[in-house]
Each structure stands twice: as structure tokens, then as C-alpha cells.
Coordinates of C-alpha atoms in Angstrom, one line a residue:
Chain A
M1 CA -38.6 18.8 7.0
E2 CA -35.5 19.5 9.1
F3 CA -35.6 15.9 10.4
L4 CA -35.6 14.8 6.8
L5 CA -32.7 17.0 5.8
V6 CA -30.5 15.8 8.7
S7 CA -31.5 12.2 8.1
L8 CA -30.6 12.7 4.5
L9 CA -27.2 14.0 5.4
N10 CA -26.7 11.2 8.0
G11 CA -27.7 8.6 5.4
L12 CA -25.4 10.1 2.8
S13 CA -22.4 10.2 5.2
Y14 CA -23.0 6.5 6.1
S15 CA -23.4 5.7 2.4
L16 CA -20.1 7.3 1.5
L17 CA -18.4 5.3 4.3
L18 CA -19.9 2.1 2.8
F19 CA -18.7 3.1 -0.6
L20 CA -15.1 3.6 0.7
L21 CA -15.3 0.0 1.8
S22 CA -17.1 -1.5 -1.3
A23 CA -14.9 0.4 -3.7
G24 CA -11.8 -1.4 -2.5
L25 CA -13.6 -4.7 -2.5
T26 CA -14.9 -4.3 -6.0
V27 CA -11.7 -3.0 -7.6
V28 CA -9.8 -5.9 -6.1
F29 CA -12.4 -8.3 -7.4
S30 CA -12.4 -6.7 -10.9
L31 CA -8.7 -6.8 -11.2
M32 CA -7.7 -10.0 -9.4
G33 CA -10.9 -12.1 -9.3
V34 CA -10.4 -12.3 -5.5
L35 CA -13.5 -11.9 -3.4
N36 CA -11.7 -10.7 -0.3
F37 CA -13.5 -12.0 2.8
A38 CA -11.0 -10.2 5.0
H39 CA -11.9 -6.8 3.6
A40 CA -14.0 -5.8 6.6
S41 CA -11.2 -7.1 8.9
F42 CA -9.0 -4.4 7.3
Y43 CA -11.7 -2.0 8.2
M44 CA -11.6 -3.2 11.8
L45 CA -7.8 -3.1 11.9
G46 CA -7.9 0.5 10.7
A47 CA -10.1 1.4 13.7
Y48 CA -7.9 -0.4 16.2
L49 CA -4.6 0.9 14.8
G50 CA -6.2 4.3 14.5
F51 CA -7.1 4.2 18.2
Q52 CA -3.7 3.0 19.2
I53 CA -1.8 5.6 17.1
S54 CA -4.1 8.4 18.3
L55 CA -3.1 7.6 21.9
W56 CA 0.6 8.0 21.0
A57 CA 0.5 10.7 18.3
G58 CA -3.0 12.2 18.2
F59 CA -6.0 11.7 16.0
W60 CA -4.8 13.4 12.9
S61 CA -1.6 11.3 12.8
A62 CA -3.7 8.2 13.2
L63 CA -6.0 9.3 10.4
V64 CA -2.9 9.2 8.1
L65 CA -0.8 6.5 9.6
A66 CA -3.4 3.8 10.3
P67 CA -4.6 3.5 6.7
L68 CA -0.9 3.4 5.5
A69 CA -0.2 0.6 8.0
V70 CA -3.2 -1.4 7.0
G71 CA -2.3 -0.8 3.3
A72 CA 1.2 -2.2 4.0
L73 CA -0.3 -5.2 5.7
G74 CA -2.6 -5.7 2.7
M75 CA 0.5 -5.7 0.4
L76 CA 2.2 -8.3 2.5
V77 CA -0.9 -10.5 2.5
E78 CA -1.1 -10.3 -1.3
R79 CA 2.6 -10.8 -1.9
H80 CA 3.2 -13.7 0.5
L81 CA -0.2 -15.4 1.0
L82 CA -2.6 -14.7 -2.0
R83 CA 0.1 -15.0 -4.6
A84 CA 1.2 -18.4 -3.2
V85 CA -2.3 -19.9 -3.7
H86 CA -3.2 -17.9 -6.8
R87 CA -2.4 -20.8 -9.1
R88 CA -4.9 -23.0 -7.3
G89 CA -7.8 -20.8 -8.3
Q90 CA -10.4 -18.6 -6.8
T91 CA -11.7 -21.1 -4.2
A92 CA -8.3 -21.3 -2.6
E93 CA -8.0 -17.5 -2.5
L94 CA -11.5 -17.2 -1.0
L95 CA -10.8 -19.7 1.7
L96 CA -7.5 -18.0 2.5
T97 CA -9.1 -14.6 3.0
F98 CA -11.8 -16.4 5.0
G99 CA -9.2 -17.8 7.4
L100 CA -7.5 -14.4 7.5
A101 CA -10.7 -12.7 8.6
Y102 CA -10.9 -15.0 11.7
L103 CA -7.2 -14.6 12.4
I104 CA -7.5 -10.8 12.4
A105 CA -10.6 -11.0 14.7
E106 CA -8.7 -13.2 17.2
A107 CA -5.6 -11.1 17.1
V108 CA -7.5 -7.9 17.7
Q109 CA -9.2 -9.5 20.8
L110 CA -5.9 -10.8 22.1
L111 CA -4.2 -7.4 21.8
W112 CA -7.0 -5.0 22.8
G113 CA -9.5 -7.2 24.7
R114 CA -13.2 -7.9 24.0
S115 CA -14.8 -4.7 25.1
A116 CA -15.4 -1.6 23.0
L117 CA -12.6 1.0 22.9
P118 CA -13.1 4.7 23.8
F119 CA -12.2 5.9 20.3
H120 CA -13.8 9.3 19.5
P121 CA -13.4 11.9 16.8
P122 CA -11.3 14.9 17.8
A123 CA -13.1 17.3 20.2
A124 CA -12.9 20.1 17.7
L125 CA -15.2 18.2 15.3
E126 CA -17.6 16.7 17.8
G127 CA -19.8 19.7 18.0
P128 CA -22.6 20.4 15.6
L129 CA -21.8 21.9 12.2
F130 CA -25.2 23.4 12.2
S131 CA -28.6 22.9 13.9
L132 CA -32.0 23.1 12.2
Y133 CA -34.8 23.5 14.6
G134 CA -33.1 21.3 17.2
S135 CA -31.8 18.6 14.8
A136 CA -28.1 18.9 14.9
F137 CA -25.7 17.7 12.2
P138 CA -22.3 16.9 13.7
A139 CA -19.3 18.6 12.1
W140 CA -17.5 15.2 12.2
R141 CA -20.0 13.7 9.9
A142 CA -19.5 16.5 7.4
F143 CA -15.7 16.0 7.6
M144 CA -16.3 12.3 7.1
M145 CA -18.3 13.0 3.9
A146 CA -15.7 15.4 2.6
L147 CA -12.9 13.0 3.2
A148 CA -14.7 10.0 1.6
L149 CA -15.7 12.1 -1.4
A150 CA -12.1 13.4 -1.8
M151 CA -10.7 9.8 -1.8
L152 CA -13.3 8.6 -4.3
V153 CA -12.6 11.5 -6.6
A154 CA -8.9 10.8 -6.3
I155 CA -9.5 7.1 -7.3
A156 CA -11.7 8.1 -10.2
L157 CA -9.1 10.6 -11.5
T158 CA -6.2 8.1 -11.0
L159 CA -8.1 5.5 -13.0
R160 CA -9.1 7.8 -15.8
Y161 CA -6.1 10.1 -16.3
T162 CA -2.9 8.5 -15.2
R163 CA -0.7 5.9 -16.8
V164 CA -1.3 3.4 -14.0
G165 CA -5.0 4.0 -14.3
L166 CA -4.9 3.0 -18.0
I167 CA -3.0 -0.1 -17.2
V168 CA -5.3 -1.1 -14.4
Q169 CA -8.4 -0.5 -16.6
A170 CA -6.9 -2.7 -19.3
A171 CA -6.0 -5.4 -16.7
F172 CA -9.7 -5.5 -15.6
T173 CA -10.5 -7.5 -18.7
H174 CA -7.2 -9.1 -19.8
P175 CA -4.6 -9.3 -17.1
H176 CA -2.6 -11.9 -19.1
M177 CA -2.5 -9.6 -22.2
V178 CA -1.4 -6.7 -20.1
E179 CA 1.4 -8.8 -18.7
A180 CA 2.4 -10.0 -22.2
L181 CA 2.8 -6.3 -23.1
G182 CA 5.6 -6.0 -20.5
H183 CA 3.7 -4.6 -17.5
D184 CA 4.6 -6.1 -14.1
V185 CA 1.1 -7.3 -13.4
P186 CA 1.9 -9.1 -10.1
R187 CA 3.2 -5.8 -8.8
I188 CA 0.1 -4.0 -9.9
F189 CA -2.0 -6.7 -8.1
M190 CA 0.1 -6.1 -4.9
W191 CA -0.3 -2.3 -5.0
T192 CA -4.0 -2.5 -5.8
F193 CA -4.7 -5.0 -3.0
G194 CA -2.7 -2.7 -0.7
A195 CA -4.7 0.4 -1.9
G196 CA -8.0 -1.4 -1.3
A197 CA -6.8 -2.4 2.2
A198 CA -5.7 1.2 2.9
L199 CA -9.1 2.5 1.9
A200 CA -10.8 0.0 4.2
G201 CA -8.4 1.1 6.9
L202 CA -9.3 4.7 6.4
A203 CA -13.0 3.8 6.5
G204 CA -12.1 2.0 9.8
V205 CA -10.5 5.1 11.4
I206 CA -13.6 7.2 10.4
G207 CA -16.2 4.6 11.1
G208 CA -14.6 3.3 14.3
S209 CA -14.4 6.8 15.8
A210 CA -17.9 7.8 14.6
F211 CA -19.7 4.6 15.6
V212 CA -17.9 2.0 17.7
T213 CA -14.6 0.2 17.8
E214 CA -15.1 -3.3 19.1
P215 CA -14.2 -6.9 18.0
G216 CA -17.6 -7.5 16.4
M217 CA -17.4 -4.5 14.0
A218 CA -16.0 -6.5 11.1
A219 CA -18.7 -9.1 11.3
A220 CA -21.3 -6.4 11.6
I221 CA -20.3 -4.4 8.5
G222 CA -18.7 -7.2 6.3
P223 CA -22.0 -8.7 5.2
I224 CA -23.4 -5.3 4.3
V225 CA -20.4 -4.5 2.1
F226 CA -20.8 -7.9 0.3
V227 CA -24.5 -7.1 -0.2
I228 CA -23.6 -3.8 -1.8
V229 CA -21.1 -5.3 -4.1
V230 CA -23.5 -8.0 -5.2
I231 CA -26.4 -5.6 -5.7
G232 CA -24.2 -3.1 -7.6
G233 CA -22.8 -5.9 -9.7
L234 CA -19.5 -7.6 -8.9
G235 CA -16.7 -5.6 -10.4
S236 CA -18.7 -2.4 -11.1
L237 CA -17.6 0.7 -9.4
P238 CA -20.6 2.9 -10.4
G239 CA -22.8 0.0 -9.4
A240 CA -21.2 -0.2 -6.0
F241 CA -21.7 3.5 -5.6
I242 CA -25.4 3.3 -6.4
A243 CA -25.9 0.3 -4.1
S244 CA -23.9 2.0 -1.3
I245 CA -26.2 5.0 -1.4
A246 CA -29.3 2.8 -1.6
V247 CA -28.3 0.5 1.3
G248 CA -27.0 3.5 3.4
F249 CA -30.4 5.3 3.0
I250 CA -32.5 2.2 3.6
Q251 CA -30.6 1.5 6.9
T252 CA -30.8 5.2 8.0
F253 CA -34.4 5.9 7.1
A254 CA -36.1 2.6 7.9
V255 CA -35.0 3.0 11.5
G256 CA -36.8 6.4 11.6
F257 CA -40.2 5.0 10.4
D258 CA -42.7 3.9 13.0
F259 CA -45.4 2.2 11.0
A260 CA -45.9 -1.5 10.8
V261 CA -46.6 -3.9 7.9
A262 CA -48.3 -7.2 8.8
G263 CA -47.4 -6.8 12.4
V264 CA -43.7 -6.2 11.8
S265 CA -42.5 -2.6 12.2
V266 CA -40.4 -1.2 9.4
A267 CA -37.8 -0.2 12.0
Q268 CA -37.5 -3.8 13.1
A269 CA -37.2 -5.1 9.6
A270 CA -34.6 -2.6 8.6
P271 CA -31.5 -4.8 9.1
V272 CA -33.1 -7.5 6.9
L273 CA -33.9 -5.2 4.0
P274 CA -30.4 -5.1 2.3
F275 CA -30.2 -8.9 2.5
L276 CA -33.7 -9.2 1.0
A277 CA -32.6 -6.9 -1.8
M278 CA -29.5 -9.0 -2.4
V279 CA -31.6 -12.2 -2.7
L280 CA -34.0 -10.6 -5.1
V281 CA -31.1 -9.2 -7.2
L282 CA -29.5 -12.6 -7.3
L283 CA -32.8 -14.2 -8.4
F284 CA -33.9 -11.6 -11.0
R285 CA -30.7 -9.8 -12.1
P286 CA -27.8 -12.0 -11.3
S287 CA -25.2 -9.7 -12.8
G288 CA -26.3 -6.9 -10.4
L289 CA -27.5 -3.4 -11.2
L290 CA -24.5 -2.4 -13.4
G291 CA -22.5 -5.6 -13.5
N292 CA -21.1 -6.8 -16.8
R293 CA -19.7 -10.2 -15.8
A294 CA -21.8 -13.3 -16.3
D295 CA -19.8 -15.4 -13.8
Chain B
M1 CA 23.2 -16.5 -38.8
S2 CA 22.3 -16.6 -35.2
A3 CA 19.1 -17.8 -33.7
A4 CA 16.7 -15.1 -32.4
L5 CA 14.5 -17.7 -30.6
E6 CA 15.5 -21.2 -29.9
F7 CA 13.6 -24.1 -28.3
R8 CA 15.9 -26.8 -26.8
G9 CA 14.6 -30.2 -25.8
I10 CA 11.1 -28.8 -24.8
N11 CA 8.9 -31.4 -23.2
H12 CA 5.5 -30.5 -21.8
H13 CA 2.4 -32.3 -20.6
F14 CA -0.5 -31.1 -18.6
G15 CA -0.8 -32.4 -15.1
H16 CA -4.0 -34.4 -15.4
R17 CA -4.1 -38.1 -16.2
V18 CA -6.0 -39.4 -19.1
G19 CA -7.9 -42.7 -19.1
R20 CA -7.5 -45.6 -16.7
S21 CA -4.0 -46.4 -17.7
G22 CA -3.0 -43.2 -15.9
A23 CA -0.7 -42.2 -18.7
M24 CA 0.1 -38.5 -19.0
R25 CA -1.2 -37.0 -22.3
E26 CA 2.0 -35.6 -23.8
V27 CA 1.5 -32.3 -25.5
L28 CA 5.0 -31.5 -26.6
H29 CA 7.8 -34.0 -27.1
E30 CA 11.4 -33.1 -27.5
I31 CA 11.0 -29.9 -29.5
N32 CA 14.2 -28.6 -30.9
L33 CA 13.8 -25.6 -33.1
A34 CA 15.9 -22.5 -33.9
I35 CA 14.3 -19.5 -35.5
T36 CA 17.0 -17.5 -37.3
A37 CA 17.2 -13.8 -36.7
G38 CA 15.2 -11.9 -39.4
E39 CA 13.3 -14.8 -40.8
R40 CA 9.6 -15.4 -41.1
H41 CA 8.9 -18.8 -39.8
T42 CA 5.5 -20.5 -39.8
L43 CA 4.3 -23.3 -37.6
I44 CA 1.7 -25.6 -39.1
G45 CA 0.0 -28.7 -37.9
P46 CA -3.4 -30.3 -37.2
N47 CA -5.5 -29.0 -34.3
G48 CA -4.2 -30.2 -31.0
A49 CA -0.7 -30.6 -32.4
G50 CA 0.7 -28.4 -29.6
K51 CA 1.3 -25.1 -31.5
S52 CA -0.4 -22.9 -29.0
T53 CA 1.3 -24.7 -26.1
L54 CA 4.6 -24.0 -27.7
F55 CA 3.6 -20.3 -28.0
N56 CA 2.6 -20.2 -24.4
I57 CA 5.9 -21.7 -23.4
A58 CA 7.8 -19.1 -25.5
C59 CA 6.1 -16.2 -23.9
G60 CA 6.2 -17.5 -20.3
A61 CA 2.5 -18.3 -19.8
L62 CA 3.5 -21.9 -19.4
R63 CA 6.6 -23.4 -17.9
P64 CA 7.8 -26.5 -19.7
N65 CA 8.4 -29.7 -17.8
A66 CA 11.8 -30.0 -19.4
G67 CA 13.9 -28.0 -21.9
R68 CA 15.0 -24.4 -22.3
V69 CA 13.8 -21.4 -24.3
I70 CA 16.6 -19.1 -25.5
L71 CA 15.9 -15.6 -26.7
N72 CA 18.8 -13.8 -28.4
G73 CA 21.3 -16.0 -26.6
T74 CA 19.7 -15.6 -23.1
D75 CA 17.9 -18.3 -21.3
I76 CA 14.4 -17.1 -20.6
T77 CA 12.9 -20.3 -19.3
G78 CA 10.8 -19.7 -16.2
L79 CA 10.8 -15.9 -16.4
A80 CA 7.5 -14.1 -15.9
P81 CA 5.6 -13.1 -19.0
F82 CA 6.3 -9.4 -18.4
E83 CA 10.0 -10.0 -18.1
I84 CA 10.1 -11.9 -21.3
S85 CA 8.1 -9.2 -23.0
R86 CA 10.7 -6.6 -21.8
R87 CA 13.4 -8.6 -23.4
G88 CA 11.9 -8.0 -26.7
L89 CA 9.4 -10.8 -27.4
A90 CA 5.9 -9.9 -28.4
R91 CA 2.9 -12.1 -28.9
S92 CA -0.6 -11.7 -30.4
Q93 CA -3.2 -14.1 -29.2
Q94 CA -5.4 -16.5 -31.0
V95 CA -8.6 -15.3 -29.5
T96 CA -9.5 -11.6 -29.5
S97 CA -7.7 -10.0 -26.6
L98 CA -8.1 -6.3 -27.1
F99 CA -9.2 -4.1 -24.3
A100 CA -12.7 -3.7 -25.8
H101 CA -13.9 -0.9 -23.6
L102 CA -10.8 1.3 -24.2
S103 CA -10.2 3.4 -27.3
V104 CA -7.9 2.4 -30.1
R105 CA -5.4 5.0 -28.9
D106 CA -5.5 3.7 -25.3
N107 CA -5.1 0.1 -26.5
L108 CA -1.9 1.1 -28.3
R109 CA -0.8 3.4 -25.5
C110 CA -1.0 0.5 -23.1
A111 CA 1.3 -1.4 -25.3
V112 CA 3.8 1.4 -25.8
L113 CA 3.8 2.0 -22.0
G114 CA 4.6 -1.7 -21.4
A115 CA 7.9 -1.3 -23.3
D116 CA 8.6 2.1 -21.7
R117 CA 11.5 2.4 -19.2
R118 CA 9.8 4.9 -16.9
R119 CA 7.1 2.5 -15.6
Y120 CA 4.4 3.2 -13.0
A121 CA 5.1 6.8 -12.1
F122 CA 1.4 6.6 -11.5
W123 CA 1.0 10.3 -10.8
R124 CA 2.1 11.1 -14.3
P125 CA -0.9 12.3 -16.3
L126 CA -1.3 10.2 -19.4
E127 CA -1.9 13.1 -21.7
G128 CA 1.4 14.6 -20.6
L129 CA 3.3 11.7 -22.1
T130 CA 3.4 13.1 -25.6
A131 CA 6.1 10.7 -26.9
V132 CA 3.9 7.8 -25.8
R133 CA 0.9 9.3 -27.5
A134 CA 2.9 10.0 -30.7
R135 CA 4.1 6.4 -30.9
A136 CA 0.6 5.0 -30.3
E137 CA -0.8 7.2 -33.1
A138 CA 2.0 6.3 -35.5
M139 CA 1.2 2.6 -34.9
A140 CA -2.5 3.3 -35.5
E141 CA -1.5 4.9 -38.8
A142 CA 0.6 1.9 -39.7
V143 CA -2.3 -0.6 -39.2
G144 CA -4.8 1.7 -41.0
L145 CA -6.7 2.9 -38.0
A146 CA -5.7 6.5 -37.9
A147 CA -9.3 7.6 -38.3
E148 CA -10.5 5.4 -35.5
L149 CA -8.3 6.5 -32.7
D150 CA -11.1 7.6 -30.3
R151 CA -13.3 4.7 -31.1
N152 CA -13.6 1.8 -28.5
A153 CA -11.7 -1.2 -29.7
G154 CA -14.8 -3.4 -29.2
E155 CA -16.8 -1.4 -31.7
L156 CA -14.4 -2.0 -34.6
P157 CA -15.2 -4.5 -37.4
Y158 CA -13.6 -7.9 -36.9
A159 CA -10.8 -7.4 -39.5
A160 CA -9.9 -4.0 -38.0
Q161 CA -9.8 -5.6 -34.5
R162 CA -7.3 -8.2 -35.7
A163 CA -5.2 -5.5 -37.3
L164 CA -5.3 -3.5 -34.1
E165 CA -4.1 -6.6 -32.3
I166 CA -1.1 -6.8 -34.5
G167 CA -0.5 -3.1 -33.8
V168 CA -0.8 -3.7 -30.1
A169 CA 1.7 -6.6 -30.2
L170 CA 4.2 -4.6 -32.2
A171 CA 3.8 -1.1 -30.6
G172 CA 6.4 -2.0 -28.0
D173 CA 8.9 -2.4 -30.8
A174 CA 9.7 -6.1 -30.0
K175 CA 12.3 -7.7 -32.3
V176 CA 10.8 -11.2 -32.0
V177 CA 7.1 -11.5 -32.7
L178 CA 4.8 -14.4 -32.3
I179 CA 1.4 -14.2 -34.1
D180 CA -1.3 -16.8 -33.6
E181 CA -3.7 -17.4 -36.5
P182 CA -4.0 -13.8 -37.7
T183 CA -6.4 -14.6 -40.6
A184 CA -8.7 -17.0 -38.8
G185 CA -12.3 -16.1 -39.6
M186 CA -11.4 -13.7 -42.4
N187 CA -12.6 -13.7 -46.0
Q188 CA -10.0 -13.8 -48.9
D189 CA -9.7 -10.0 -49.3
E190 CA -9.3 -9.4 -45.6
S191 CA -6.9 -12.2 -45.3
R192 CA -4.8 -10.8 -48.2
A193 CA -4.7 -7.4 -46.5
M194 CA -3.7 -9.0 -43.3
V195 CA -0.8 -10.8 -44.9
A196 CA 0.4 -7.5 -46.5
L197 CA 0.1 -5.8 -43.1
I198 CA 2.1 -8.5 -41.4
R199 CA 4.8 -8.5 -44.1
R200 CA 5.2 -4.7 -43.9
L201 CA 5.2 -4.5 -40.1
T202 CA 7.5 -7.4 -39.4
E203 CA 10.2 -6.1 -41.8
G204 CA 13.5 -6.3 -40.0
R205 CA 12.0 -8.4 -37.2
T206 CA 11.9 -12.1 -36.5
L207 CA 8.4 -13.7 -36.9
L208 CA 7.0 -17.0 -35.7
L209 CA 3.5 -17.5 -37.0
V210 CA 0.9 -20.1 -36.5
E211 CA -1.4 -20.3 -39.5
H212 CA -3.9 -22.7 -41.1
D213 CA -4.4 -21.0 -44.4
M214 CA -1.9 -22.6 -46.7
D215 CA -1.8 -19.6 -49.1
V216 CA -0.8 -17.4 -46.2
V217 CA 1.7 -19.9 -45.0
F218 CA 3.5 -20.4 -48.2
G219 CA 3.2 -16.8 -49.3
L220 CA 4.7 -15.4 -46.1
A221 CA 7.1 -17.9 -44.7
D222 CA 10.8 -18.2 -45.3
R223 CA 10.7 -21.5 -43.5
V224 CA 8.0 -23.8 -42.3
S225 CA 7.9 -26.2 -39.4
V226 CA 5.3 -29.0 -39.0
L227 CA 4.1 -30.0 -35.6
A228 CA 2.0 -33.2 -35.3
G229 CA 1.0 -35.1 -32.2
G230 CA 3.3 -33.0 -30.1
A231 CA 6.4 -33.6 -32.1
L232 CA 8.3 -31.6 -34.7
I233 CA 8.2 -33.8 -37.9
A234 CA 9.8 -31.4 -40.4
T235 CA 11.4 -28.0 -40.9
G236 CA 12.3 -26.6 -44.2
T237 CA 11.6 -24.1 -47.0
P238 CA 8.0 -24.0 -48.3
D239 CA 9.1 -26.1 -51.3
E240 CA 10.8 -28.7 -49.2
I241 CA 7.7 -29.0 -46.9
R242 CA 5.4 -29.3 -49.9
A243 CA 7.5 -32.2 -51.2
N244 CA 7.8 -34.0 -47.9
T245 CA 5.8 -37.2 -48.0
Q246 CA 5.7 -37.5 -44.2
V247 CA 4.1 -34.1 -44.0
R248 CA 1.5 -35.1 -46.5
D249 CA 0.5 -38.1 -44.4
V250 CA -0.3 -36.0 -41.3
Y251 CA -1.3 -32.8 -43.0
P252 CA -2.8 -33.5 -46.4
T253 CA -3.7 -29.8 -47.2
A254 CA 0.0 -28.9 -47.4
E255 CA 0.3 -30.3 -50.9
D256 CA -2.9 -28.5 -52.1
A257 CA -1.4 -25.0 -51.6
N258 CA -0.5 -23.2 -54.8
A259 CA 1.9 -20.6 -53.7

């Protein structure tokens, strides 16, 4: 029972991290129609910048400054790269972000080398928050959950109750109409892309210190985030939330099971399960769990 | 009287080649048209004549290959759509372009905010902007939707959606208004109500209207322009257009209308 509870909390904290990532990806896709291949690279960049800033100014400064830096980079990417190819359509934008992902991966290795960095959460939070019959739940994980939840609530409130939220919601369906009404839609695109990048950067500081900061981290989590966005339905924030929880739990729990099906242990099959789910969703429910776009 | 909106030497073709000859299909050819401030001007012509292209050029969605667009004496050619909108030109679209999942109030609020000076103070709670709310609700009243403020735009009957579109286009208080086929798909009663609505709401503004229904055209317009094959073949009062033989050749329905 106590194992189950701690696993549940571990699964939930991982799920929330995944949702921080998929939320940005899906909002950018809803608004701009850009499937940002470099989204996980912003996550990686958040971890590396977080590490670097924590050396200079401590972890808490890094937690604030690294996401802001990644967000600023995201705005520059939108303003000077994506906007330039926007007229040539979604394929050009996709290819551009694809190239950008490789560029960031190479840059990170040039600057910080190929091995994993010693990036850890602050000592004060490394201890257990509580222990149940020997199963410890780290305080850092609890902080991670609280922070992710706070960000997500902030996004939801912004979208629902503020003037920019109304305009962004309107632009989800008819960006041209919104611009015809006098709203500076290109600027909204830039800020939204920057906000998505900043969220990914924040997830990077959290995830990089909780798990590992190394050059392969973008390639490891990127496909999972894409799976979540496809399963949830491209462009659906609630769908991305449900899919994040599902995928986070599948990955956390399957590893803990030690029975086998047809000679393959569930633990061994765990990494495949999200991709299997994505293929099934694409075959039988192409718009995803809560997606509303046919394209 | 001065021109509120003026097209000077507009030429436009889309960038793809048609047929083996490689000739560009010309969509607009040498359009010169001045819409006088305060007039209601209607653009008619067969499908594919270039009416929507001209609208798109006016509001900045398309950039002409040649020529200028002048709004109240200022050259607006090449400006972004939102910049043109902020200079006082509003447009309602041919296809339904409401924010279907937002309420009637929020559709109108979005339009009012677009014309508001204090843009994007994103932390400002929407409900705190009482002036914006009041203007949105006043416009809902004006288009007959005061009782539907909290309903999602997508749930409204078709005619009500078209009325809301007019409201959304005008909520920013633009002085020059472009309306594209407002009565398309409507029955006679709905169409008549729409004409009355447009006449009432465009009082004191300059209107450029694309319309197929000749009763609407001749009932509403001070002047009519005829576009055929990408060229402007006539501009004049409804009576002059009805009497124009060249217009009858390309647009036979023009003479059937009994205004």
C-alpha cells in the first residue's frame, strides 16, 4: 500500500512535469499551427542554463532566470526565424524547428561537453518529505509538483479571465479575424511562443536537476511529449493534461511490475507502451482523446 | 467631398501560372475607385470577378502587385491587417468567422479590445474593464442580441450569427466598413432585416459592400461599381448602372432588379 502511494505520487510528479512540456507545445500548435520540433530542446536548454546559473548565483536564481532566458530565446526564434518562413507554410516551419533542435543539441555539447552534469536540487529539498514504512517521498518531488501545478493554474486563469486570454482564445480558431479587429497578432504569436519556451525551460530546470542533465535529454523526452500531444488531441489543453497523467503513470508503474506477458516482462515493455498508445489513437481516433481539429 | 477609401491603379495576380502558355491569371487589372466619405457603395460582379481579392487588398490580407490603397488620405498599402484596422477600417468576412466557442459578449469584447488604446496589459482582469463590457453589451443590443449575451456564438441561428458578425465588425467604431455578402444564404425576411440593420448601423460611416442580391444592392447603395474579369467596367448611381448596356452584357441580373 505504501509502495503504491509513493509510486502514485512519483507518477503524478512526473506527469505534471510532462504536462508543463506538452502544455507549451499544444498551445503553440493551437495558436500558430506550428508543431515545434525544438520544444524538447528548450527543455534541455533550461536544464543546462539552470546548471550554469546555479553555479554563479545559486539554484533559486537559476530557477527564475533560466526559464526567462529560454523564453527570450524562444521569442527571438519566433521573431527572426519562424516569422520569416511563416508564409511558406507549416512544412517549412516544421523543418526549421527540426533543424533548430539539432543545432541546440550540438551547441550544448560544444559548450558543456558530452557527459552528464552534476546538477542537483538544493540540499534543503533533497531529503524526504515523509517516509511511509521505509518508502521515502523526496521533498523536491513535492516542490516540483507544487510549482508545476501553480504554473498550470496561472495559465488557466490567464486564458480564462484576462484580456490577453480572451484574445488568445479567439485567435485559436480565427487568427486572421483577430488581426482584422486590430490586435497585433504577430506580437501575440511571439509572446506565446516565448511563454511556451519558458515553460519548457522551467521544466528543464526541474527535470534536469531531478533526473539527469546530459546532451541526450531532449531526444529522450521529446518523443514522449509528442506522443502526449497526439494522444490528447493536437491543440487540446485538457487532452494534453489527461494524456500526460496517463503516460506519466504508465511509465512509472509499468517499471514496478514484475510479471511477464508472452515472454516479455511488463517492465521491459514499458518504454514502448506510450508509442503503442499513440499508434492506436492515430488508427482509431485520429483527432485524439479531446482533439477537435480534423487536420 | 473627399474620398474615405481609394484604390489607385491596383493590379494583382496570384503567383501561380495557368496552362502551358505560362500566362499569369490576372485577378485585378488597373482598378481605380474612390469611395466618398459617408456613402454606401456596392460592388457587384460575377463570381471570380475579383471582388473578394479587392477586399483582401483593402484590409491588408493581400498585398497588391502594383498600386496603392489610400485610407482617409493616408497610404496604407503594405501595412499589416491590424495596423489598417487601427486606422479605422473594419471588415466582415464572407464566410462565418465568429469565435464559435466564445460567448456573444466575448466575441464583441474581443472586437472592442482591438480598437482600445490600452492593449495587452495582460494582467488586467477582463471583468474589471467595465467600459469595454458596456460597449460590447451596447453593440449586442444594437444587433438584437441583448438576450443572447452569454450564449456561445456557434449556437446562434444562422441569421443571428450574421448579425453578430456585423456587430463584431462595427464594435471597434471604425469609420470605413467593408461587408462581404451579408445576406448570402438568407430568406427574404432575414435578408430584409439584415439590410435594415446595416443601414441603421452604418449611418454616418462609409460602407463598401459586396452583394449578389439585386434588391439589396439597389435598395441600399448610393453608388454601385461593377467588376468583371478583374476590371472595373462601370461606376454610377443605381439608375445609371441599370441603364448601362455594357453592364447588362456581363451581368444580366442587373436589369431585373426592381428597386
